[in-house]
C-alpha cells in the first residue's frame, strides 16, 4: 500500500512480538515490532498526520496516545515515549529498519531511563506567609508599615503604594531564593532535575496561592519514597503547599531528536 505507515507510541525493552489490543487512537490495534532486544509500540495507519479542528476529538486522541504509553510501561517497564503524531512511513519492515539504524542510541536511552520515572513538583505559598517572610528580613519595611498606620489618610495612601511596590520586588527576590533552596534539597534525590515553566492550568485549591517553584525530575524507583518524605516536610511548613504528581514516562528527559526517527511524518 503506497501510503502505508506506522503510528509510533514508544520504544520498549523487549525482543518479543505481541499485541496490546485495540487500545490505540480511534481504537486501533496496537502491537509490538521487535528488533533484537528492543521494540517499537505501534499501530498501522495511513501516511498522514492526525488532524482535526474538533478540539475535544484532538484532546481525546492525545489521551489515547498517553494511555497506550502508560499501558506499555506497565507491560515492559520504563519506555521511551514519543510525542503525539509521530508516524513512520512504510510497513513493519520500515520500523525494523529504523530500529536497526538507531539501535545503539535507542538501547542506550532505554538503559539510561531504566528503573526511573518522571515526576512533577510545584511548591506554593500563601501570599500572607510570603509577606511575613519578607518583612522578617527587612526592618526598613517593618518601620514603613508601622509609620503608615500613624500618618494622615492622604500621606498614608502614598506610603502604602511605595510599600506595595517594594514588597512586590522583594517578594519576587525572596521567591527566587526559596526556589533555589528547594532545588538544592531535591537535587540529591533525583537522577535529573530542572525547573519547569508555569502551567496554564492550576488546581482550584492552589489558585489563591503564589507559585514559588515548579520542577520536573527523573527519579529512581528506590528514591521516590525519600523524595516524598522530603516534600511532605516542606508541605508541613506553615503557609507552604506542595503538589507532587507522577510517575510519568520520562518525556522531559529522553534525548531523541527528529533525526532519531528518520522517515517519520
Short mmCIF file of C-alpha atoms in Angstrom, two decimals:
data_model
loop_
_atom_site.label_atom_id
_atom_site.label_comp_id
_atom_site.label_asym_id
_atom_site.label_seq_id
_atom_site.Cartn_x
_atom_site.Cartn_y
_atom_site.Cartn_z
CA UNK A 1 0.00 0.00 0.00
CA UNK A 2 1.58 3.24 -1.22
CA UNK A 3 0.51 5.35 1.75
CA UNK A 4 1.07 2.67 4.41
CA UNK A 5 2.65 3.82 7.67
CA UNK A 6 3.00 3.07 11.37
CA UNK A 7 2.00 5.37 14.21
CA UNK A 8 4.72 5.31 16.88
CA UNK A 9 3.87 5.46 20.60
CA UNK A 10 7.08 4.35 22.29
CA UNK A 11 10.12 2.10 22.25
CA UNK A 12 10.34 -0.64 24.87
CA UNK A 13 12.87 -3.15 26.13
CA UNK A 14 11.56 -6.42 24.64
CA UNK A 15 12.55 -8.71 21.80
CA UNK A 16 9.20 -10.47 21.55
CA UNK A 17 6.30 -9.80 19.22
CA UNK A 18 2.98 -9.15 20.89
CA UNK A 19 -0.33 -7.33 20.80
CA UNK A 20 -1.65 -4.84 23.33
CA UNK A 21 -5.21 -4.87 21.97
CA UNK A 22 -7.48 -2.27 20.38
CA UNK A 23 -6.39 0.48 22.77
CA UNK A 24 -4.80 2.90 20.31
CA UNK A 25 -6.03 6.16 18.84
CA UNK A 26 -9.51 5.60 17.40
CA UNK A 27 -9.41 2.05 18.85
CA UNK A 28 -6.65 0.95 16.51
CA UNK A 29 -4.92 -2.36 17.26
CA UNK A 30 -1.62 -1.68 18.99
CA UNK A 31 1.20 -4.18 18.61
CA UNK A 32 4.93 -4.73 19.07
CA UNK A 33 7.54 -4.61 16.29
CA UNK A 34 10.77 -6.06 17.74
CA UNK A 35 14.38 -5.76 16.66
CA UNK A 36 16.99 -7.59 18.76
CA UNK A 37 16.08 -6.76 22.37
CA UNK A 38 14.12 -3.53 21.73
CA UNK A 39 10.78 -2.91 20.05
CA UNK A 40 8.52 -0.18 18.73
CA UNK A 41 4.95 0.05 20.02
CA UNK A 42 2.82 0.99 17.00
CA UNK A 43 -0.45 0.79 15.15
CA UNK A 44 -0.94 0.58 11.38
CA UNK A 45 -2.16 3.79 9.77
CA UNK A 46 -2.03 5.89 6.63
CA UNK A 47 0.93 8.15 5.97
CA UNK A 48 -0.77 11.36 7.01
CA UNK A 49 -0.97 13.28 10.29
CA UNK A 50 -3.86 13.11 12.71
CA UNK A 51 -5.51 16.50 12.23
CA UNK A 52 -8.89 17.87 13.22
CA UNK A 53 -10.49 21.20 14.03
CA UNK A 54 -12.57 19.48 16.73
CA UNK A 55 -10.75 20.34 19.95
CA UNK A 56 -12.43 17.64 22.03
CA UNK A 57 -11.59 15.00 19.45
CA UNK A 58 -7.95 16.12 19.38
CA UNK A 59 -7.78 16.04 23.19
CA UNK A 60 -9.24 12.53 23.10
CA UNK A 61 -6.52 11.41 20.69
CA UNK A 62 -3.81 12.78 22.97
CA UNK A 63 -5.33 10.96 25.96
CA UNK A 64 -5.48 7.72 23.97
CA UNK A 65 -1.84 8.22 22.96
CA UNK A 66 -0.85 8.67 26.62
CA UNK A 67 -2.90 5.65 27.68
CA UNK A 68 -1.01 3.37 25.30
CA UNK A 69 2.34 4.64 26.65
CA UNK A 70 1.16 4.02 30.22
CA UNK A 71 -0.03 0.53 29.30
CA UNK A 72 3.27 -0.26 27.60
CA UNK A 73 5.12 0.93 30.71
CA UNK A 74 3.13 -1.49 32.86
CA UNK A 75 3.98 -4.33 30.49
CA UNK A 76 7.64 -3.63 29.74
CA UNK A 77 8.91 -1.22 32.39
CA UNK A 78 10.26 2.23 31.53
CA UNK A 79 9.77 3.04 27.83
CA UNK A 80 10.99 5.81 25.56
CA UNK A 81 7.82 7.84 24.94
CA UNK A 82 7.25 9.73 21.71
CA UNK A 83 5.15 12.84 21.33
CA UNK A 84 1.73 12.75 19.68
CA UNK A 85 1.56 12.15 15.92
CA UNK A 86 4.96 10.63 15.12
CA UNK A 87 4.41 8.48 12.03
CA UNK A 88 6.95 6.27 10.25
CA UNK A 89 6.29 5.84 6.54
CA UNK A 90 6.18 2.22 5.39
CA UNK A 91 5.33 -1.16 6.87
CA UNK A 92 6.76 -3.14 9.78
CA UNK A 93 10.00 -3.64 7.85
CA UNK A 94 10.42 0.14 7.72
CA UNK A 95 10.01 0.26 11.50
CA UNK A 96 12.59 -2.51 11.92
CA UNK A 97 14.93 -0.62 9.59
CA UNK A 98 14.64 2.47 11.78
CA UNK A 99 15.22 0.41 14.95
CA UNK A 100 18.27 -1.14 13.29
CA UNK A 101 19.76 2.19 12.19
CA UNK A 102 19.28 3.81 15.59
CA UNK A 103 19.70 0.72 17.74
CA UNK A 104 22.70 1.98 19.74
CA UNK A 105 21.02 5.30 20.54
CA UNK A 106 17.66 3.77 21.45
CA UNK A 107 19.11 0.91 23.50
CA UNK A 108 21.39 3.37 25.29
CA UNK A 109 18.50 5.66 26.21
CA UNK A 110 16.43 2.70 27.43
CA UNK A 111 19.32 1.68 29.66
CA UNK A 112 19.71 5.24 30.96
CA UNK A 113 15.99 5.52 31.73
CA UNK A 114 15.68 2.05 33.26
CA UNK A 115 14.15 1.99 36.74
CA UNK A 116 13.24 5.68 36.71
CA UNK A 117 10.18 7.80 36.02
CA UNK A 118 9.31 11.46 35.63
CA UNK A 119 7.59 13.43 38.40
CA UNK A 120 6.22 16.95 38.63
CA UNK A 121 6.64 19.18 41.69
CA UNK A 122 5.05 22.55 42.40
CA UNK A 123 5.57 24.47 45.63
CA UNK A 124 3.02 27.15 46.52
CA UNK A 125 2.95 29.70 49.34
CA UNK A 126 0.23 31.79 50.96
CA UNK A 127 0.78 35.43 49.95
CA UNK A 128 0.43 36.44 53.62
CA UNK A 129 3.12 33.95 54.59
CA UNK A 130 5.47 35.24 51.89
CA UNK A 131 4.86 38.80 53.11
CA UNK A 132 5.73 37.70 56.63
CA UNK A 133 9.00 36.18 55.39
CA UNK A 134 9.90 39.36 53.51
CA UNK A 135 9.17 41.59 56.49
CA UNK A 136 11.17 39.33 58.80
CA UNK A 137 14.24 40.05 56.67
CA UNK A 138 13.72 43.80 56.19
CA UNK A 139 13.40 46.14 59.16
CA UNK A 140 13.01 49.16 56.86
CA UNK A 141 9.72 47.78 55.54
CA UNK A 142 8.54 46.93 59.05
CA UNK A 143 9.17 50.55 60.08
CA UNK A 144 7.43 51.84 56.96
CA UNK A 145 4.39 49.69 57.61
CA UNK A 146 4.22 50.94 61.18
CA UNK A 147 4.55 54.55 60.00
CA UNK A 148 1.64 54.20 57.54
CA UNK A 149 -0.69 53.40 60.44
CA UNK A 150 0.14 56.74 62.07
CA UNK A 151 0.05 59.07 59.05
CA UNK A 152 -2.95 61.05 57.73
CA UNK A 153 -5.05 59.32 55.08
CA UNK A 154 -3.51 61.08 52.02
CA UNK A 155 0.08 60.58 53.03
CA UNK A 156 -0.65 57.05 54.22
CA UNK A 157 -2.02 56.24 50.76
CA UNK A 158 1.21 57.34 49.05
CA UNK A 159 3.36 55.50 51.56
CA UNK A 160 1.21 52.39 51.12
CA UNK A 161 1.79 52.49 47.36
CA UNK A 162 5.52 52.77 47.98
CA UNK A 163 5.36 49.85 50.42
CA UNK A 164 3.41 47.71 47.96
CA UNK A 165 5.98 48.30 45.20
CA UNK A 166 8.88 47.42 47.49
CA UNK A 167 7.03 44.37 48.80
CA UNK A 168 6.38 43.17 45.26
CA UNK A 169 10.05 43.48 44.29
CA UNK A 170 11.30 41.82 47.47
CA UNK A 171 8.68 39.06 47.28
CA UNK A 172 9.97 38.23 43.79
CA UNK A 173 13.55 38.08 45.08
CA UNK A 174 12.53 36.01 48.11
CA UNK A 175 10.60 33.59 45.87
CA UNK A 176 13.74 33.05 43.82
CA UNK A 177 15.76 32.33 46.96
CA UNK A 178 13.17 29.83 48.18
CA UNK A 179 13.07 28.13 44.77
CA UNK A 180 16.88 27.76 44.88
CA UNK A 181 16.67 26.27 48.38
CA UNK A 182 14.07 23.71 47.30
CA UNK A 183 16.10 22.87 44.18
CA UNK A 184 19.21 22.15 46.28
CA UNK A 185 17.21 19.94 48.67
CA UNK A 186 15.57 17.92 45.89
CA UNK A 187 18.60 17.57 43.59
CA UNK A 188 20.44 14.81 45.57
CA UNK A 189 17.35 12.58 45.29
CA UNK A 190 16.88 12.98 41.54
CA UNK A 191 18.75 11.49 38.60
CA UNK A 192 17.88 14.69 36.72
CA UNK A 193 16.12 17.84 37.87
CA UNK A 194 15.15 21.01 36.04
CA UNK A 195 12.93 23.99 36.52
CA UNK A 196 9.60 23.86 34.70
CA UNK A 197 7.57 26.73 33.32
CA UNK A 198 4.35 27.92 34.88
CA UNK A 199 1.41 25.81 33.75
CA UNK A 200 -1.62 27.41 32.11
CA UNK A 201 -3.80 25.29 34.42
CA UNK A 202 -3.81 25.48 38.22
CA UNK A 203 -5.80 23.21 40.52
CA UNK A 204 -8.63 25.02 42.31
CA UNK A 205 -7.10 24.55 45.79
CA UNK A 206 -3.93 26.43 44.76
CA UNK A 207 -5.44 29.34 42.83
CA UNK A 208 -5.21 31.78 45.74
CA UNK A 209 -1.58 30.76 46.41
CA UNK A 210 1.64 32.04 44.88
CA UNK A 211 3.68 29.57 42.86
CA UNK A 212 7.19 29.63 44.32
CA UNK A 213 8.83 26.81 42.37
CA UNK A 214 7.97 24.33 39.63
CA UNK A 215 10.22 21.38 38.79
CA UNK A 216 10.20 18.23 36.72
CA UNK A 217 12.53 15.47 37.77
CA UNK A 218 13.57 11.97 36.82
CA UNK A 219 13.74 9.83 39.94
CA UNK A 220 14.77 6.22 40.51
CA UNK A 221 12.22 3.82 41.95
CA UNK A 222 14.42 3.47 45.05
CA UNK A 223 14.46 7.24 45.75
CA UNK A 224 10.77 8.07 45.30
CA UNK A 225 9.81 7.35 48.91
CA UNK A 226 12.58 9.56 50.30
CA UNK A 227 11.65 12.34 47.88
CA UNK A 228 8.02 12.08 49.00
CA UNK A 229 9.10 12.39 52.64
CA UNK A 230 11.19 15.48 51.87
CA UNK A 231 8.30 17.12 50.03
CA UNK A 232 5.96 16.29 52.91
CA UNK A 233 8.33 18.15 55.26
CA UNK A 234 8.07 21.21 53.01
CA UNK A 235 4.30 20.78 52.80
CA UNK A 236 4.09 20.81 56.60
CA UNK A 237 5.83 24.18 56.88
CA UNK A 238 3.39 26.96 57.74
CA UNK A 239 1.98 28.58 54.62
CA UNK A 240 3.57 26.16 52.12
CA UNK A 241 1.77 23.67 49.90
CA UNK A 242 3.37 21.01 47.67
CA UNK A 243 1.78 19.33 44.66
CA UNK A 244 3.66 16.13 43.76
CA UNK A 245 2.42 14.14 40.74
CA UNK A 246 3.61 11.12 38.78
CA UNK A 247 5.01 8.74 37.91
CA UNK A 248 5.02 9.60 34.22
CA UNK A 249 7.05 8.34 31.28
CA UNK A 250 10.22 10.48 31.07
CA UNK A 251 9.12 12.77 28.21
CA UNK A 252 11.20 15.68 29.52
CA UNK A 253 14.44 13.72 29.77
CA UNK A 254 14.62 11.31 26.84
CA UNK A 255 17.20 12.52 24.33
CA UNK A 256 15.71 11.70 20.94
CA UNK A 257 15.97 14.23 18.11
CA UNK A 258 13.97 14.26 14.89
CA UNK A 259 16.91 12.50 13.26
CA UNK A 260 16.36 9.55 15.58
CA UNK A 261 13.15 8.67 13.79
CA UNK A 262 14.13 9.47 10.22
CA UNK A 263 11.34 8.72 7.82
CA UNK A 264 8.76 9.87 10.33
CA UNK A 265 6.00 12.19 9.31
#
